GROMACS .gro file of C-alpha atoms in nm:
model
  474
    1MET     CA    1  14.638   7.646   7.913
    2ASP     CA    2  14.733   7.293   8.008
    3LEU     CA    3  14.421   7.082   7.951
    4HIS     CA    4  14.558   6.823   8.194
    5GLU     CA    5  14.525   7.068   8.488
    6PRO     CA    6  14.163   7.016   8.601
    7TYR     CA    7  14.196   7.250   8.899
    8LEU     CA    8  14.293   7.536   8.673
    9ILE     CA    9  13.994   7.463   8.447
   10GLY     CA   10  13.772   7.441   8.752
   11ASP     CA   11  13.890   7.776   8.886
   12CYS     CA   12  13.835   7.936   8.547
   13LEU     CA   13  13.484   7.787   8.522
   14ILE     CA   14  13.395   7.908   8.870
   15HIS     CA   15  13.513   8.260   8.780
   16VAL     CA   16  13.306   8.258   8.461
   17PHE     CA   17  13.003   8.123   8.649
   18THR     CA   18  13.007   8.427   8.880
   19PHE     CA   19  12.854   8.620   8.590
   20LEU     CA   20  12.559   8.384   8.552
   21THR     CA   21  12.206   8.410   8.685
   22LYS     CA   22  12.067   8.129   8.896
   23GLU     CA   23  11.874   7.995   8.597
   24ASP     CA   24  12.188   7.989   8.380
   25LEU     CA   25  12.394   7.839   8.658
   26ILE     CA   26  12.145   7.555   8.700
   27SER     CA   27  12.152   7.493   8.323
   28ALA     CA   28  12.530   7.498   8.317
   29SER     CA   29  12.546   7.230   8.586
   30SER     CA   30  12.386   6.976   8.347
   31VAL     CA   31  12.635   7.022   8.063
   32CYS     CA   32  12.904   6.783   8.184
   33LYS     CA   33  13.075   6.649   8.496
   34ASP     CA   34  13.333   6.933   8.520
   35TRP     CA   35  13.067   7.200   8.471
   36HIS     CA   36  12.844   7.031   8.726
   37GLU     CA   37  13.117   7.027   8.989
   38ALA     CA   38  13.201   7.393   8.924
   39ALA     CA   39  12.837   7.503   8.930
   40GLU     CA   40  12.776   7.320   9.260
   41THR     CA   41  13.066   7.500   9.432
   42PRO     CA   42  12.930   7.627   9.770
   43TRP     CA   43  13.125   7.954   9.737
   44LEU     CA   44  12.927   8.046   9.425
   45TRP     CA   45  12.590   7.999   9.592
   46ARG     CA   46  12.705   8.166   9.913
   47ARG     CA   47  12.817   8.463   9.706
   48MET     CA   48  12.478   8.480   9.533
   49CYS     CA   49  12.300   8.464   9.869
   50LEU     CA   50  12.501   8.742  10.029
   51ARG     CA   51  12.477   8.964   9.719
   52ARG     CA   52  12.100   8.934   9.719
   53TRP     CA   53  12.018   8.951  10.089
   54THR     CA   54  12.330   9.096  10.258
   55PHE     CA   55  12.276   8.867  10.556
   56CYS     CA   56  12.174   8.500  10.560
   57ASN     CA   57  12.097   8.274  10.853
   58VAL     CA   58  12.365   8.008  10.803
   59SER     CA   59  12.257   7.828  11.121
   60VAL     CA   60  11.964   7.672  10.933
   61LEU     CA   61  12.214   7.496  10.703
   62GLY     CA   62  12.369   7.279  10.976
   63SER     CA   63  12.205   6.948  10.882
   64GLU     CA   64  12.251   6.987  10.509
   65GLN     CA   65  12.539   6.853  10.303
   66VAL     CA   66  12.800   7.123  10.256
   67ASN     CA   67  12.803   7.103   9.874
   68HIS     CA   68  12.427   7.177   9.857
   69SER     CA   69  12.354   7.396  10.160
   70TRP     CA   70  12.401   7.737  10.006
   71LYS     CA   71  12.230   7.634   9.683
   72ARG     CA   72  11.927   7.498   9.862
   73TYR     CA   73  11.908   7.803  10.086
   74PHE     CA   74  11.916   8.035   9.781
   75LEU     CA   75  11.657   7.840   9.584
   76ARG     CA   76  11.419   7.793   9.874
   77ARG     CA   77  11.432   8.158   9.978
   78CYS     CA   78  11.383   8.273   9.618
   79HIS     CA   79  11.086   8.037   9.586
   80LEU     CA   80  10.934   8.169   9.911
   81GLU     CA   81  10.978   8.531   9.810
   82ALA     CA   82  10.828   8.459   9.464
   83ASN     CA   83  10.521   8.313   9.636
   84MET     CA   84  10.497   8.614   9.867
   85THR     CA   85  10.529   8.855   9.571
   86LYS     CA   86  10.277   8.686   9.345
   87GLY     CA   87  10.020   8.562   9.594
   88ARG     CA   88   9.888   8.296   9.359
   89SER     CA   89   9.665   8.010   9.462
   90GLY     CA   90   9.891   7.726   9.575
   91GLY     CA   91  10.160   7.968   9.684
   92TYR     CA   92  10.010   7.998  10.027
   93THR     CA   93   9.766   7.827  10.264
   94CYS     CA   94   9.491   7.994  10.465
   95LYS     CA   95   9.372   7.876  10.807
   96SER     CA   96   9.072   8.014  11.003
   97LEU     CA   97   9.154   8.035  11.372
   98ARG     CA   98   8.831   8.021  11.574
   99GLY     CA   99   8.773   8.020  11.946
  100HIS     CA  100   8.732   8.377  12.067
  101THR     CA  101   8.378   8.468  12.172
  102GLY     CA  102   8.441   8.845  12.157
  103ARG     CA  103   8.622   9.114  11.957
  104VAL     CA  104   8.996   9.074  11.896
  105VAL     CA  105   9.172   9.386  12.031
  106GLY     CA  106   9.530   9.295  11.937
  107LEU     CA  107   9.760   9.055  11.751
  108VAL     CA  108  10.127   8.997  11.828
  109TYR     CA  109  10.382   8.742  11.707
  110LEU     CA  110  10.525   8.547  11.997
  111GLN     CA  111  10.756   8.352  11.764
  112LYS     CA  112  10.820   8.479  11.417
  113ASN     CA  113  11.019   8.403  11.103
  114SER     CA  114  11.242   8.709  11.071
  115ASP     CA  115  11.339   8.854  10.732
  116GLN     CA  116  11.695   8.884  10.868
  117HIS     CA  117  11.705   8.528  11.006
  118PRO     CA  118  11.451   8.326  10.808
  119ASP     CA  119  11.424   7.959  10.901
  120LEU     CA  120  11.353   7.796  10.567
  121TRP     CA  121  11.328   7.438  10.690
  122SER     CA  122  11.118   7.438  11.006
  123SER     CA  123  10.919   7.760  11.020
  124SER     CA  124  10.696   7.758  11.330
  125ALA     CA  125  10.544   8.102  11.379
  126ILE     CA  126  10.319   8.155  11.684
  127ILE     CA  127  10.065   8.437  11.709
  128CYS     CA  128   9.895   8.559  12.026
  129SER     CA  129   9.554   8.730  12.018
  130ALA     CA  130   9.372   8.921  12.294
  131SER     CA  131   8.993   8.957  12.304
  132THR     CA  132   8.711   9.129  12.483
  133ASP     CA  133   8.613   8.778  12.594
  134GLY     CA  134   8.893   8.821  12.850
  135THR     CA  135   9.126   8.556  12.712
  136VAL     CA  136   9.466   8.543  12.542
  137ARG     CA  137   9.509   8.263  12.291
  138ALA     CA  138   9.831   8.139  12.131
  139TRP     CA  139   9.808   7.980  11.787
  140SER     CA  140  10.035   7.791  11.549
  141VAL     CA  141  10.017   8.000  11.232
  142GLN     CA  142  10.115   7.717  10.995
  143ASN     CA  143   9.892   7.445  11.146
  144GLY     CA  144   9.610   7.658  11.283
  145ASP     CA  145   9.626   7.478  11.618
  146LEU     CA  146   9.543   7.641  11.952
  147LEU     CA  147   9.851   7.606  12.175
  148TRP     CA  148   9.715   7.757  12.496
  149CYS     CA  149   9.437   7.978  12.628
  150SER     CA  150   9.453   8.193  12.941
  151PRO     CA  151   9.180   8.193  13.204
  152ALA     CA  152   8.905   8.449  13.138
  153GLN     CA  153   8.925   8.790  13.309
  154SER     CA  154   8.773   9.132  13.243
  155PRO     CA  155   8.761   9.234  12.873
  156LEU     CA  156   9.116   9.283  12.740
  157THR     CA  157   9.208   9.614  12.581
  158ALA     CA  158   9.576   9.574  12.476
  159ILE     CA  159   9.847   9.314  12.414
  160ILE     CA  160  10.219   9.327  12.337
  161THR     CA  161  10.520   9.097  12.375
  162ASP     CA  162  10.861   9.180  12.518
  163GLU     CA  163  11.167   9.232  12.298
  164GLN     CA  164  11.286   8.874  12.343
  165GLN     CA  165  10.929   8.753  12.268
  166GLU     CA  166  10.930   8.539  12.580
  167VAL     CA  167  10.661   8.728  12.774
  168VAL     CA  168  10.307   8.829  12.676
  169ILE     CA  169  10.182   9.151  12.836
  170THR     CA  170   9.813   9.243  12.850
  171ALA     CA  171   9.587   9.514  12.993
  172ASP     CA  172   9.215   9.478  13.069
  173SER     CA  173   8.923   9.719  13.110
  174THR     CA  174   8.985   9.754  13.485
  175GLY     CA  175   9.349   9.856  13.433
  176LEU     CA  176   9.495   9.523  13.542
  177ILE     CA  177   9.832   9.466  13.370
  178LYS     CA  178   9.945   9.104  13.351
  179THR     CA  179  10.262   8.932  13.226
  180ARG     CA  180  10.251   8.569  13.110
  181GLN     CA  181  10.511   8.315  13.004
  182GLY     CA  182  10.502   8.301  12.628
  183GLN     CA  183  10.538   7.926  12.593
  184THR     CA  184  10.271   7.823  12.846
  185GLY     CA  185  10.053   8.126  12.911
  186GLN     CA  186  10.117   8.092  13.285
  187GLU     CA  187  10.074   8.420  13.474
  188VAL     CA  188  10.402   8.573  13.605
  189ALA     CA  189  10.294   8.901  13.769
  190SER     CA  190  10.023   9.167  13.772
  191PHE     CA  191   9.988   9.541  13.844
  192ASN     CA  192   9.669   9.750  13.873
  193ALA     CA  193   9.695  10.078  13.686
  194ALA     CA  194   9.328  10.158  13.769
  195SER     CA  195   9.259  10.272  13.412
  196PRO     CA  196   8.992  10.145  13.167
  197HIS     CA  197   9.235  10.199  12.880
  198CYS     CA  198   9.611  10.144  12.886
  199SER     CA  199   9.882  10.186  12.622
  200LEU     CA  200  10.179   9.952  12.666
  201LEU     CA  201  10.545   9.991  12.574
  202GLN     CA  202  10.813   9.735  12.672
  203TYR     CA  203  11.188   9.777  12.634
  204ASN     CA  204  11.522   9.659  12.774
  205ILE     CA  205  11.803   9.892  12.875
  206ASN     CA  206  12.142   9.751  12.987
  207ASN     CA  207  11.983   9.406  13.041
  208SER     CA  208  11.712   9.558  13.263
  209TRP     CA  209  11.342   9.498  13.174
  210PHE     CA  210  11.094   9.789  13.174
  211LEU     CA  211  10.729   9.845  13.092
  212THR     CA  212  10.583  10.193  13.043
  213VAL     CA  213  10.206  10.229  13.068
  214GLY     CA  214   9.996  10.518  12.942
  215THR     CA  215   9.663  10.558  13.122
  216SER     CA  216   9.318  10.705  13.057
  217GLN     CA  217   9.389  10.977  13.318
  218GLY     CA  218   9.678  11.111  13.113
  219SER     CA  219   9.967  10.973  13.318
  220VAL     CA  220  10.266  10.756  13.220
  221CYS     CA  221  10.370  10.494  13.471
  222THR     CA  222  10.699  10.298  13.438
  223LEU     CA  223  10.738   9.946  13.587
  224SER     CA  224  11.056   9.743  13.620
  225ASP     CA  225  11.123   9.369  13.589
  226THR     CA  226  10.858   9.113  13.508
  227ALA     CA  227  10.748   9.149  13.872
  228LEU     CA  228  10.609   9.488  13.765
  229THR     CA  229  10.752   9.709  14.035
  230GLU     CA  230  10.658  10.076  13.997
  231LYS     CA  231  10.956  10.305  13.929
  232SER     CA  232  10.798  10.641  13.832
  233ASN     CA  233  10.478  10.818  13.738
  234ILE     CA  234  10.437  11.140  13.538
  235MET     CA  235  10.133  11.335  13.414
  236VAL     CA  236  10.157  11.422  13.042
  237CYS     CA  237   9.801  11.511  12.933
  238ASP     CA  238   9.575  11.557  13.235
  239THR     CA  239   9.230  11.387  13.204
  240PHE     CA  240   9.292  11.276  12.846
  241LYS     CA  241   9.378  10.918  12.739
  242VAL     CA  242   9.742  10.849  12.650
  243ASN     CA  243   9.705  10.665  12.319
  244THR     CA  244  10.041  10.759  12.163
  245LEU     CA  245  10.336  10.587  12.330
  246LEU     CA  246  10.659  10.536  12.132
  247MET     CA  247  11.025  10.471  12.199
  248SER     CA  248  11.315  10.608  11.994
  249PRO     CA  249  11.562  10.365  11.829
  250ASP     CA  250  11.837  10.473  12.068
  251LYS     CA  251  11.599  10.411  12.362
  252LYS     CA  252  11.681  10.749  12.513
  253TRP     CA  253  11.338  10.898  12.445
  254ILE     CA  254  10.973  10.811  12.492
  255THR     CA  255  10.703  11.006  12.313
  256ALA     CA  256  10.366  11.022  12.492
  257GLY     CA  257  10.050  11.207  12.393
  258THR     CA  258   9.682  11.196  12.316
  259LYS     CA  259   9.480  11.207  11.994
  260GLU     CA  260   9.167  11.315  12.182
  261ASN     CA  261   9.251  11.686  12.221
  262ASP     CA  262   9.343  11.916  11.935
  263ASP     CA  263   9.525  12.165  12.160
  264LEU     CA  264   9.746  11.930  12.362
  265SER     CA  265  10.097  11.874  12.223
  266PRO     CA  266  10.271  11.539  12.255
  267LYS     CA  267  10.568  11.527  12.492
  268VAL     CA  268  10.912  11.368  12.476
  269ILE     CA  269  11.044  11.223  12.800
  270TYR     CA  270  11.402  11.131  12.881
  271THR     CA  271  11.384  10.756  12.938
  272GLU     CA  272  11.651  10.745  13.209
  273SER     CA  273  11.447  10.989  13.422
  274LEU     CA  274  11.163  10.732  13.416
  275THR     CA  275  11.366  10.418  13.473
  276SER     CA  276  11.611  10.567  13.728
  277PRO     CA  277  11.425  10.858  13.888
  278THR     CA  278  11.576  11.076  14.158
  279GLU     CA  279  11.375  11.187  14.467
  280ASP     CA  280  11.441  11.560  14.431
  281GLU     CA  281  11.383  11.591  14.055
  282ASP     CA  282  11.082  11.538  13.831
  283PRO     CA  283  11.123  11.328  13.511
  284LEU     CA  284  11.280  11.528  13.228
  285CYS     CA  285  10.997  11.615  12.987
  286GLN     CA  286  10.945  11.862  12.697
  287SER     CA  287  10.645  11.944  12.475
  288VAL     CA  288  10.684  11.905  12.099
  289PRO     CA  289  10.597  12.241  11.935
  290VAL     CA  290  10.291  12.122  11.733
  291THR     CA  291   9.917  12.149  11.786
  292GLY     CA  292   9.760  11.814  11.856
  293CYS     CA  293   9.878  11.475  11.741
  294GLN     CA  294   9.700  11.252  11.488
  295ALA     CA  295   9.979  10.997  11.441
  296ALA     CA  296  10.351  10.969  11.516
  297VAL     CA  297  10.647  10.744  11.442
  298PHE     CA  298  11.024  10.740  11.505
  299ILE     CA  299  11.246  10.697  11.199
  300PRO     CA  300  11.401  10.349  11.249
  301THR     CA  301  11.749  10.426  11.114
  302GLN     CA  302  11.804  10.746  11.311
  303PRO     CA  303  11.884  10.773  11.688
  304ALA     CA  304  11.584  10.997  11.771
  305ARG     CA  305  11.407  11.147  11.470
  306LEU     CA  306  11.031  11.183  11.523
  307ALA     CA  307  10.763  11.240  11.256
  308ILE     CA  308  10.423  11.372  11.368
  309ILE     CA  309  10.096  11.436  11.180
  310HIS     CA  310   9.922  11.732  11.347
  311TYR     CA  311   9.681  12.017  11.285
  312ASN     CA  312   9.796  12.302  11.066
  313GLN     CA  313   9.620  12.628  11.152
  314ARG     CA  314   9.268  12.493  11.092
  315PRO     CA  315   9.140  12.153  11.210
  316ARG     CA  316   9.077  12.020  10.855
  317ASN     CA  317   9.431  12.107  10.750
  318LYS     CA  318   9.701  11.856  10.840
  319ALA     CA  319  10.077  11.880  10.834
  320LEU     CA  320  10.361  11.637  10.886
  321THR     CA  321  10.661  11.767  11.077
  322VAL     CA  322  10.991  11.592  11.152
  323PHE     CA  323  11.196  11.669  11.462
  324ASP     CA  324  11.530  11.561  11.603
  325VAL     CA  325  11.537  11.511  11.979
  326SER     CA  326  11.855  11.553  12.182
  327LEU     CA  327  11.979  11.632  12.534
  328LYS     CA  328  12.181  11.943  12.610
  329LYS     CA  329  12.378  11.919  12.934
  330THR     CA  330  12.529  12.211  13.117
  331LYS     CA  331  12.708  12.233  13.452
  332TYR     CA  332  12.386  12.293  13.643
  333LYS     CA  333  12.104  12.130  13.443
  334SER     CA  334  12.005  11.913  13.152
  335GLU     CA  335  11.766  12.038  12.883
  336ILE     CA  336  11.570  11.858  12.613
  337GLN     CA  337  11.604  12.009  12.265
  338VAL     CA  338  11.338  11.939  12.000
  339GLN     CA  339  11.462  12.077  11.668
  340GLN     CA  340  11.247  12.085  11.352
  341VAL     CA  341  11.408  11.911  11.051
  342GLU     CA  342  11.128  11.919  10.792
  343SER     CA  343  10.763  12.018  10.769
  344PHE     CA  344  10.506  12.000  10.491
  345SER     CA  345  10.127  12.015  10.442
  346LEU     CA  346   9.936  11.698  10.365
  347THR     CA  347   9.688  11.697  10.078
  348LEU     CA  348   9.436  11.432  10.177
  349ASN     CA  349   9.126  11.320   9.993
  350THR     CA  350   8.943  11.220  10.308
  351SER     CA  351   8.775  11.379  10.605
  352SER     CA  352   8.878  11.087  10.826
  353SER     CA  353   9.066  11.166  11.145
  354HIS     CA  354   9.202  10.810  11.163
  355PHE     CA  355   9.566  10.809  11.044
  356LEU     CA  356   9.815  10.524  11.040
  357LEU     CA  357  10.182  10.623  11.011
  358GLU     CA  358  10.486  10.397  10.975
  359ALA     CA  359  10.846  10.457  10.864
  360LYS     CA  360  11.085  10.260  10.643
  361GLY     CA  361  11.456  10.328  10.628
  362SER     CA  362  11.581  10.684  10.673
  363ASN     CA  363  11.367  10.866  10.417
  364CYS     CA  364  11.034  10.688  10.369
  365LEU     CA  365  10.702  10.739  10.549
  366VAL     CA  366  10.397  10.520  10.490
  367LEU     CA  367  10.064  10.690  10.561
  368ALA     CA  368   9.713  10.543  10.548
  369ALA     CA  369   9.410  10.772  10.562
  370GLY     CA  370   9.061  10.658  10.466
  371GLN     CA  371   9.089  10.425  10.165
  372GLU     CA  372   9.421  10.564  10.048
  373LEU     CA  373   9.780  10.451  10.113
  374MET     CA  374  10.057  10.705  10.046
  375VAL     CA  375  10.436  10.699  10.052
  376TYR     CA  376  10.618  11.025  10.132
  377SER     CA  377  10.981  11.122  10.154
  378LEU     CA  378  11.087  11.311  10.466
  379LYS     CA  379  11.098  11.631  10.255
  380GLY     CA  380  10.732  11.593  10.161
  381ALA     CA  381  10.761  11.444   9.811
  382LEU     CA  382  10.470  11.207   9.735
  383LEU     CA  383  10.653  10.899   9.606
  384ALA     CA  384  10.346  10.676   9.550
  385SER     CA  385   9.972  10.665   9.617
  386PHE     CA  386   9.731  10.371   9.609
  387LYS     CA  387   9.357  10.341   9.638
  388ASP     CA  388   9.313   9.965   9.604
  389HIS     CA  389   9.057   9.929   9.884
  390THR     CA  390   8.690  10.012   9.847
  391MET     CA  391   8.647  10.081  10.223
  392PRO     CA  392   8.870  10.244  10.489
  393ILE     CA  393   9.207  10.097  10.581
  394THR     CA  394   9.200   9.984  10.947
  395SER     CA  395   9.554   9.856  11.002
  396ILE     CA  396   9.890   9.838  10.827
  397CYS     CA  397  10.205   9.625  10.875
  398VAL     CA  398  10.539   9.747  10.735
  399ASP     CA  399  10.862   9.547  10.715
  400SER     CA  400  11.173   9.543  10.497
  401PHE     CA  401  11.007   9.332  10.227
  402ARG     CA  402  10.648   9.455  10.195
  403VAL     CA  403  10.353   9.655  10.326
  404VAL     CA  404  10.025   9.484  10.411
  405THR     CA  405   9.704   9.681  10.452
  406ALA     CA  406   9.383   9.559  10.611
  407SER     CA  407   9.046   9.707  10.530
  408ARG     CA  408   8.676   9.705  10.614
  409ASP     CA  409   8.623   9.568  10.263
  410LEU     CA  410   8.740   9.229  10.402
  411SER     CA  411   9.060   9.217  10.201
  412LEU     CA  412   9.433   9.251  10.264
  413ARG     CA  413   9.643   9.431  10.008
  414VAL     CA  414  10.005   9.326   9.967
  415LEU     CA  415  10.259   9.576   9.827
  416THR     CA  416  10.635   9.517   9.790
  417TRP     CA  417  10.924   9.763   9.812
  418ARG     CA  418  11.119   9.854   9.507
  419LYS     CA  419  11.398  10.099   9.425
  420ASP     CA  420  11.273  10.392   9.218
  421GLY     CA  421  11.583  10.553   9.069
  422ASP     CA  422  11.684  10.882   9.227
  423SER     CA  423  11.367  10.890   9.436
  424GLY     CA  424  11.487  10.596   9.645
  425LEU     CA  425  11.231  10.347   9.776
  426SER     CA  426  10.877  10.319   9.656
  427LEU     CA  427  10.595  10.062   9.669
  428GLU     CA  428  10.446   9.841   9.403
  429SER     CA  429  10.093   9.711   9.451
  430LYS     CA  430  10.078   9.334   9.402
  431TYR     CA  431   9.760   9.144   9.502
  432HIS     CA  432   9.462   9.103   9.737
  433LEU     CA  433   9.412   8.832   9.996
  434LEU     CA  434   9.040   8.782  10.060
  435GLY     CA  435   8.901   8.716  10.405
  436GLY     CA  436   8.570   8.540  10.349
  437SER     CA  437   8.203   8.634  10.332
  438HIS     CA  438   8.061   8.980  10.404
  439SER     CA  439   7.747   8.813  10.529
  440MET     CA  440   7.950   8.673  10.821
  441SER     CA  441   8.203   8.953  10.876
  442SER     CA  442   8.221   9.333  10.891
  443GLY     CA  443   8.579   9.348  10.760
  444PHE     CA  444   8.936   9.322  10.880
  445THR     CA  445   9.038   9.523  11.186
  446GLN     CA  446   9.396   9.413  11.269
  447VAL     CA  447   9.687   9.275  11.069
  448ALA     CA  448  10.035   9.147  11.163
  449CYS     CA  449  10.299   8.973  10.954
  450ASP     CA  450  10.641   8.811  10.967
  451PHE     CA  451  10.868   8.709  10.679
  452SER     CA  452  10.657   8.416  10.561
  453SER     CA  453  10.305   8.467  10.703
  454ILE     CA  454  10.026   8.721  10.747
  455VAL     CA  455   9.760   8.708  11.020
  456ALA     CA  456   9.451   8.933  11.033
  457SER     CA  457   9.139   8.948  11.248
  458ALA     CA  458   8.799   8.958  11.079
  459GLU     CA  459   8.521   9.118  11.281
  460GLY     CA  460   8.233   8.877  11.305
  461LYS     CA  461   7.878   9.009  11.279
  462ASP     CA  462   7.782   8.771  11.559
  463GLY     CA  463   8.039   8.938  11.789
  464LYS     CA  464   8.289   8.651  11.758
  465ASP     CA  465   8.601   8.755  11.567
  466VAL     CA  466   8.794   8.504  11.358
  467LEU     CA  467   9.168   8.509  11.273
  468LYS     CA  468   9.281   8.442  10.917
  469ALA     CA  469   9.632   8.304  10.896
  470TYR     CA  470   9.806   8.306  10.554
  471SER     CA  471  10.127   8.101  10.536
  472PHE     CA  472  10.343   8.123  10.225
  473THR     CA  473  10.472   7.787  10.119
  474LEU     CA  474  10.824   7.669  10.040
   0.00000   0.00000   0.00000
């Protein structure tokens, strides 16, 4: 090797440095000038970023110097994830968001820091809360400031945002559905569903905006555009409240059902027959062959794979069954096919009928029942079980990085995903986040999270719920 060829030496150093950890690479950069220049090579840090996270939001690097952008991104994101994993004092801040004079019935992020597109320099998450006091309030999660508050109306019962997170959608106890601009809270449109309880589901298909509403009378009504123009109406569980309303990842199917009747099966409905109905045909609908529905979820990485917790012969016995939903077309008609993929009995140490079910990846189900959190494979293998809470779990939030559980014991439990050899994904319990005094609160009832924050509602004993916003620091 010619020692007078610095570019050759630099290339060799860079190649050697690809085998180093971030700690070793930082140490190597202080050895000498040549090592420092090689260790600061943007390609090295970009490679480390993409190997660790697969995708990185390079748009947040625009104002940084090129030679330090990827390094700073890597170090800041590692630091943030370390704080989220350890949950130590100083690794996060907690704000109490006060203002509601009633119960909080729902929490939704209007603006969030995504795990796929994290903004590591100017995170500005916004959460919206709906309350029985009849108001919607928008809050800055990091600062704890109230951004806007809607005029009071009848007690609110539900809140969601649209897919672009530009519109806030609410329902109140009279069945009045309203859409509001996310940035200002200004009302856009309203529709009266004449139902004291409504389930809400928003989705976009081919750039067209739709809202499907499940009512207390057992019907499913589909509205189009933010003007809320009625497109179709179908009865799915006559006289029983529709409180299960889900959309498949391929958006071809909507599952609707009730948890209030043990004999009524949930139904799958062909979405196109709701959004583009024909005058001479009813919406295409098919019952799922199970008895009752305690909880349901679509598998996120499959086009239309549905998991349902239901009764198994006797009411105290529960089973979890997985179905694939598809459409069979012939010359004269179209027919929905619901084909069983897996089914297994659930062994639960609780008599509670309140189940929370979420899915992660293609083969991982997260189930909360009573005080216990369980992770199952789709074939029924119990991958992990946790009983960290001393009182029932009321809400769970699942994303690609962690699972957060909220409980009546006034604590949030944070668990992180890990690979478990041949078993695939599993969870590892990490730490509690405490919510304050039991003399003032009856426990957590709702939880939501984005990549760098967690927000939960604590039920106040005086009837005034308080939001707790935990922001993990960079």
